[in-house]
Amino acid sequence: MPEITILRTASHIRKLFEILSQHPDGLKAANALKALAEATQLTTYEQGTYASTGGRRFEKIVRFATVDCVKAGWLLKDRGIWTITEAGRLAMSEYPDSEAFYREAIRLYRAWRESTAPEKLIETSDDIEQDEIESVGDARITYEQAEEQAWAEIEAHIRTMLPYDFQEMVADLLKALGYHIAWVSPPGKDGGVDIIAHVDPLGTQSPRIKVQVKRVANKVDLQTLNSFLAIIETDDVGLYVSTGGFTKDAEEAARRQTARKITLIDLNRLVDLWIEAYEKLDEKARRRLPLSPIYFLTPEV
């Protein structure tokens, strides 16, 4: 009898979606898998490890099965964060039975694959038994875990920087992007502005850029954002950088602004900009967040 059945896998996937549904902004993959394992009575086989990698079978089985859900449009994976899409939430409502739910994800995956490369249709988890997952899914999962680990290390590095060093990092980024730094607040009270930048060397042209930098874990809320908006004048552009991101009402308020221009930058966007500008950073700036590209052969999906 197969150790991995579609019914068993379907049960895991359904429970995973129930866990993720409690986190509208997504959940780190490692935390989601941990919560799933704690909510599941693992079989002896699932608790075992694969000889080649040493990884526990349970996590690999689940990761492999989520490929169907991603291609079905139900699950979004971004830098190690797993988030249910609106289509995924609708599917949970439409298919309350776990097996029906997962079989629909498989059907949608196959439809997607047939439309893109029918001659390379990759097996889904219901086609594979036991240790075959190790060879078929290894490249996919290794690639996914490498992305998660890389992002976790970048995130941890930034979150442990001293606030003033992080402020200098943002100033370095703006300089690399072509702006001229007029002032960086020294340690201590800053009056709500950490950096002032201009679009020209003398600061004679509009707009003047006022920057608030927050290396925080929590999201910046509307009240906090409004305090910053209060010091943005007609000829100013406000730039708010927050490692914790922003609440939805803060994001909506920023989008509605007309007289006062404001741009919000979360951790993801900050790192994207850093990578984009990396070649233009000087050596001292690069040392604040040193990055090296590593190339993988993108696995078949």
Coordinates of C-alpha atoms in Angstrom, one line a residue:
M1 CA 0.0 0.0 0.0
P2 CA 1.4 3.4 -0.9
E3 CA 2.7 5.5 2.0
I4 CA 1.6 8.7 0.2
T5 CA -1.9 8.7 -1.0
I6 CA -3.9 11.5 -2.7
L7 CA -6.4 11.4 0.2
R8 CA -3.6 11.9 2.7
T9 CA -1.9 14.6 0.7
A10 CA -5.3 16.3 0.2
S11 CA -5.9 16.3 3.9
H12 CA -2.5 18.1 4.4
I13 CA -3.2 20.7 1.7
R14 CA -6.7 21.5 3.0
K15 CA -5.4 21.9 6.5
L16 CA -2.5 24.1 5.2
F17 CA -5.0 26.4 3.5
E18 CA -7.1 26.6 6.7
I19 CA -4.0 27.7 8.6
L20 CA -3.0 30.2 6.0
S21 CA -6.6 31.6 5.8
Q22 CA -6.0 32.9 9.3
H23 CA -3.1 35.1 8.0
P24 CA -4.4 37.4 5.3
D25 CA -1.0 39.0 4.8
G26 CA 0.6 35.6 4.5
L27 CA 2.8 33.4 6.7
K28 CA 6.4 32.3 6.4
A29 CA 6.7 28.9 4.8
A30 CA 8.6 27.5 7.7
N31 CA 6.0 28.7 10.2
A32 CA 3.2 27.4 8.1
L33 CA 4.7 24.0 7.8
K34 CA 5.5 23.9 11.5
A35 CA 1.9 24.8 12.3
L36 CA 0.6 22.1 9.9
A37 CA 2.9 19.5 11.5
E38 CA 1.7 20.4 15.0
A39 CA -2.0 20.1 13.8
T40 CA -1.4 16.7 12.2
Q41 CA -0.8 13.3 13.5
L42 CA 2.2 12.4 11.4
T43 CA 2.6 8.8 10.2
T44 CA 5.9 7.0 10.9
Y45 CA 6.7 7.4 7.2
E46 CA 6.1 11.1 7.2
Q47 CA 8.3 11.5 10.3
G48 CA 11.1 9.7 8.5
T49 CA 13.8 11.4 6.4
Y50 CA 15.1 11.1 2.9
A51 CA 18.5 9.5 2.7
S52 CA 20.0 11.9 0.2
T53 CA 19.1 15.2 1.9
G54 CA 18.2 14.3 5.5
G55 CA 15.1 16.4 5.3
R56 CA 11.9 15.1 6.9
R57 CA 9.5 13.5 4.4
F58 CA 6.5 15.4 5.7
E59 CA 7.7 18.9 4.7
K60 CA 8.8 17.7 1.3
I61 CA 5.5 16.0 0.6
V62 CA 3.6 19.1 1.4
R63 CA 5.9 21.4 -0.5
F64 CA 5.7 19.2 -3.6
A65 CA 1.9 19.2 -3.4
T66 CA 1.7 23.0 -3.1
V67 CA 3.0 23.3 -6.7
D68 CA -0.4 22.3 -8.0
C69 CA -2.0 25.0 -5.8
V70 CA 0.4 27.7 -7.0
K71 CA -0.3 26.9 -10.7
A72 CA -4.0 26.7 -9.9
G73 CA -3.7 30.3 -8.8
W74 CA -4.8 29.5 -5.3
L75 CA -1.4 30.1 -3.5
L76 CA 1.1 32.8 -3.8
K77 CA 4.7 32.2 -2.8
D78 CA 6.9 35.3 -2.5
R79 CA 10.3 35.4 -0.7
G80 CA 9.3 32.6 1.6
I81 CA 5.8 34.0 2.4
W82 CA 2.8 31.8 1.5
T83 CA -0.4 33.6 0.9
I84 CA -3.8 32.4 -0.2
T85 CA -5.2 34.3 -3.2
E86 CA -8.8 35.3 -3.6
A87 CA -9.2 32.4 -6.0
G88 CA -7.9 30.1 -3.3
R89 CA -10.4 31.4 -0.8
L90 CA -13.2 30.9 -3.3
A91 CA -12.0 27.3 -3.9
M92 CA -12.0 26.6 -0.2
S93 CA -15.7 27.6 -0.1
E94 CA -16.6 25.7 -3.3
Y95 CA -14.8 22.5 -2.4
P96 CA -15.2 21.8 1.3
D97 CA -14.2 18.2 0.8
S98 CA -10.4 18.0 1.0
E99 CA -10.0 15.4 -1.8
A100 CA -12.2 17.3 -4.2
F101 CA -10.4 20.5 -3.3
Y102 CA -7.0 19.0 -4.1
R103 CA -8.1 17.2 -7.2
E104 CA -9.4 20.5 -8.6
A105 CA -6.0 22.1 -7.9
I106 CA -4.4 19.2 -9.8
R107 CA -6.8 19.6 -12.7
L108 CA -6.0 23.3 -13.0
Y109 CA -2.3 22.6 -12.8
R110 CA -2.5 20.1 -15.7
A111 CA -4.7 22.5 -17.7
W112 CA -2.0 25.2 -17.2
R113 CA 0.8 22.8 -18.1
E114 CA -0.9 21.5 -21.2
S115 CA -1.4 25.1 -22.4
T116 CA 2.3 26.0 -21.9
A117 CA 4.3 22.9 -22.7
P118 CA 2.1 19.8 -23.3
E119 CA 5.2 17.7 -24.3
K120 CA 6.7 18.3 -20.8
L121 CA 3.8 17.6 -18.6
I122 CA 5.3 17.1 -15.1
E123 CA 3.8 14.5 -12.8
T124 CA 1.8 15.8 -9.9
S125 CA 1.9 14.3 -6.5
D126 CA -1.0 11.9 -7.1
D127 CA 1.1 10.2 -9.8
I128 CA 4.1 9.6 -7.5
E129 CA 4.5 7.2 -4.7
Q130 CA 6.9 7.3 -1.8
D131 CA 10.5 7.9 -2.6
E132 CA 9.8 9.0 -6.2
I133 CA 9.0 12.4 -4.7
E134 CA 12.7 12.6 -3.7
S135 CA 13.9 12.5 -7.3
V136 CA 11.1 14.2 -9.1
G137 CA 10.5 17.1 -6.7
D138 CA 14.1 17.6 -5.4
A139 CA 15.0 20.4 -7.8
R140 CA 11.8 22.3 -7.3
I141 CA 12.0 22.1 -3.5
T142 CA 15.7 22.9 -3.3
Y143 CA 15.2 26.0 -5.5
E144 CA 12.3 27.1 -3.3
Q145 CA 14.1 26.6 -0.1
A146 CA 17.2 28.3 -1.4
E147 CA 15.1 31.4 -2.2
E148 CA 13.5 31.3 1.3
Q149 CA 16.9 31.0 3.0
A150 CA 18.4 33.8 1.0
W151 CA 15.6 36.2 1.8
A152 CA 15.5 35.2 5.5
E153 CA 19.2 36.0 5.8
I154 CA 18.8 39.4 4.0
E155 CA 15.7 40.2 6.2
A156 CA 17.5 39.3 9.4
H157 CA 20.6 41.3 8.5
I158 CA 18.5 44.4 7.9
R159 CA 16.3 44.0 11.0
T160 CA 19.4 43.8 13.2
M161 CA 21.1 46.9 11.8
L162 CA 21.4 49.8 14.1
P163 CA 18.8 52.4 13.3
Y164 CA 21.3 55.1 12.3
D165 CA 23.2 52.6 10.1
F166 CA 19.9 51.7 8.4
Q167 CA 19.2 55.4 7.9
E168 CA 22.6 55.8 6.2
M169 CA 21.8 52.8 4.0
V170 CA 18.7 54.5 2.7
A171 CA 20.7 57.7 2.1
D172 CA 23.3 55.6 0.2
L173 CA 20.5 54.1 -1.9
L174 CA 19.0 57.4 -2.8
K175 CA 22.5 58.7 -3.8
A176 CA 23.0 55.6 -6.1
L177 CA 19.6 56.3 -7.6
G178 CA 20.7 59.7 -8.7
Y179 CA 19.5 62.0 -5.9
H180 CA 21.6 64.4 -4.0
I181 CA 21.7 64.0 -0.2
A182 CA 21.6 67.4 1.5
W183 CA 21.2 66.2 5.1
V184 CA 21.1 63.1 7.2
S185 CA 19.8 63.4 10.7
P186 CA 22.3 62.6 13.4
P187 CA 21.4 60.2 16.2
G188 CA 18.7 61.7 18.4
K189 CA 15.4 63.5 17.8
D190 CA 14.9 64.3 14.1
G191 CA 11.6 66.2 14.0
G192 CA 10.0 63.6 11.8
V193 CA 12.6 63.8 9.0
D194 CA 15.6 61.5 8.7
I195 CA 17.0 62.5 5.3
I196 CA 16.6 65.5 3.0
A197 CA 17.4 65.0 -0.7
H198 CA 17.2 67.0 -3.9
V199 CA 17.0 66.3 -7.6
D200 CA 19.9 68.7 -8.3
P201 CA 23.2 69.3 -6.6
L202 CA 22.3 72.8 -5.3
G203 CA 18.8 72.0 -4.2
T204 CA 17.3 74.8 -6.3
Q205 CA 14.8 72.6 -8.2
S206 CA 11.6 71.1 -7.0
P207 CA 10.8 68.8 -5.4
R208 CA 12.6 68.6 -2.1
I209 CA 12.5 65.0 -0.8
K210 CA 11.8 64.4 2.8
V211 CA 12.5 60.9 4.1
Q212 CA 11.3 59.1 7.2
V213 CA 13.1 55.8 7.9
K214 CA 11.8 53.2 10.3
R215 CA 13.5 49.9 11.1
V216 CA 10.6 48.4 12.9
A217 CA 8.8 45.0 13.0
N218 CA 5.2 46.4 13.1
K219 CA 3.4 48.0 10.3
V220 CA 3.1 51.7 10.2
D221 CA -0.5 52.7 10.7
L222 CA -2.5 55.6 9.4
Q223 CA -2.0 57.8 12.5
T224 CA 1.8 57.5 12.2
L225 CA 1.7 58.2 8.5
N226 CA -0.5 61.2 9.0
S227 CA 2.1 62.7 11.4
F228 CA 4.6 62.5 8.6
L229 CA 2.2 63.9 6.0
A230 CA 1.7 66.9 8.2
I231 CA 5.3 68.1 7.5
I232 CA 5.1 67.5 3.8
E233 CA 4.6 70.8 2.1
T234 CA 3.4 71.7 -1.5
D235 CA 6.8 71.4 -3.1
D236 CA 7.9 68.4 -1.1
V237 CA 7.8 64.7 -1.9
G238 CA 7.5 62.4 1.1
L239 CA 9.3 59.1 1.2
Y240 CA 8.4 56.7 4.0
V241 CA 10.6 53.7 4.4
S242 CA 9.5 51.0 6.9
T243 CA 10.9 47.5 7.3
G244 CA 7.6 46.5 8.9
G245 CA 5.5 47.6 6.0
F246 CA 2.2 49.6 6.2
T247 CA -1.3 48.9 7.2
K248 CA -3.9 48.8 4.5
D249 CA -5.5 52.0 5.5
A250 CA -2.1 53.7 5.5
E251 CA -1.5 52.4 2.0
E252 CA -4.9 53.6 0.8
A253 CA -4.3 57.1 2.4
A254 CA -1.0 57.4 0.5
R255 CA -2.6 56.5 -2.8
R256 CA -5.4 59.1 -2.3
Q257 CA -3.0 61.9 -1.7
T258 CA -3.1 64.6 -4.4
A259 CA -1.7 67.9 -3.0
R260 CA 1.0 66.1 -0.9
K261 CA 2.9 63.4 -2.7
I262 CA 4.0 60.4 -0.7
T263 CA 5.7 57.1 -1.6
L264 CA 5.8 54.1 0.7
I265 CA 8.6 51.7 0.6
D266 CA 8.5 48.4 2.5
L267 CA 11.3 45.9 3.0
N268 CA 10.6 44.0 -0.2
R269 CA 10.7 47.2 -2.3
L270 CA 13.8 48.5 -0.5
V271 CA 15.8 45.3 -1.3
D272 CA 14.6 45.4 -4.9
L273 CA 15.8 49.0 -5.3
W274 CA 19.1 48.1 -3.5
I275 CA 19.7 45.2 -6.0
E276 CA 18.7 47.5 -8.9
A277 CA 21.2 50.2 -7.8
Y278 CA 23.9 47.8 -6.6
E279 CA 26.4 48.5 -9.3
K280 CA 26.2 52.3 -8.6
L281 CA 26.8 51.9 -4.9
D282 CA 30.3 52.7 -3.6
E283 CA 32.2 50.1 -1.7
K284 CA 31.3 51.5 1.7
A285 CA 27.6 51.5 0.9
R286 CA 27.8 47.9 -0.4
R287 CA 29.2 46.7 2.9
R288 CA 26.0 47.8 4.6
L289 CA 24.1 45.1 2.7
P290 CA 26.5 43.0 0.7
L291 CA 24.8 40.8 -1.9
S292 CA 26.0 38.3 -4.4
P293 CA 23.9 36.8 -7.2
I294 CA 23.8 33.0 -7.3
Y295 CA 22.3 31.5 -10.4
F296 CA 20.2 28.3 -10.4
L297 CA 18.8 26.4 -13.4
T298 CA 15.1 27.2 -13.0
P299 CA 13.4 23.8 -12.4
E300 CA 10.5 22.6 -14.5
V301 CA 7.2 23.4 -12.9

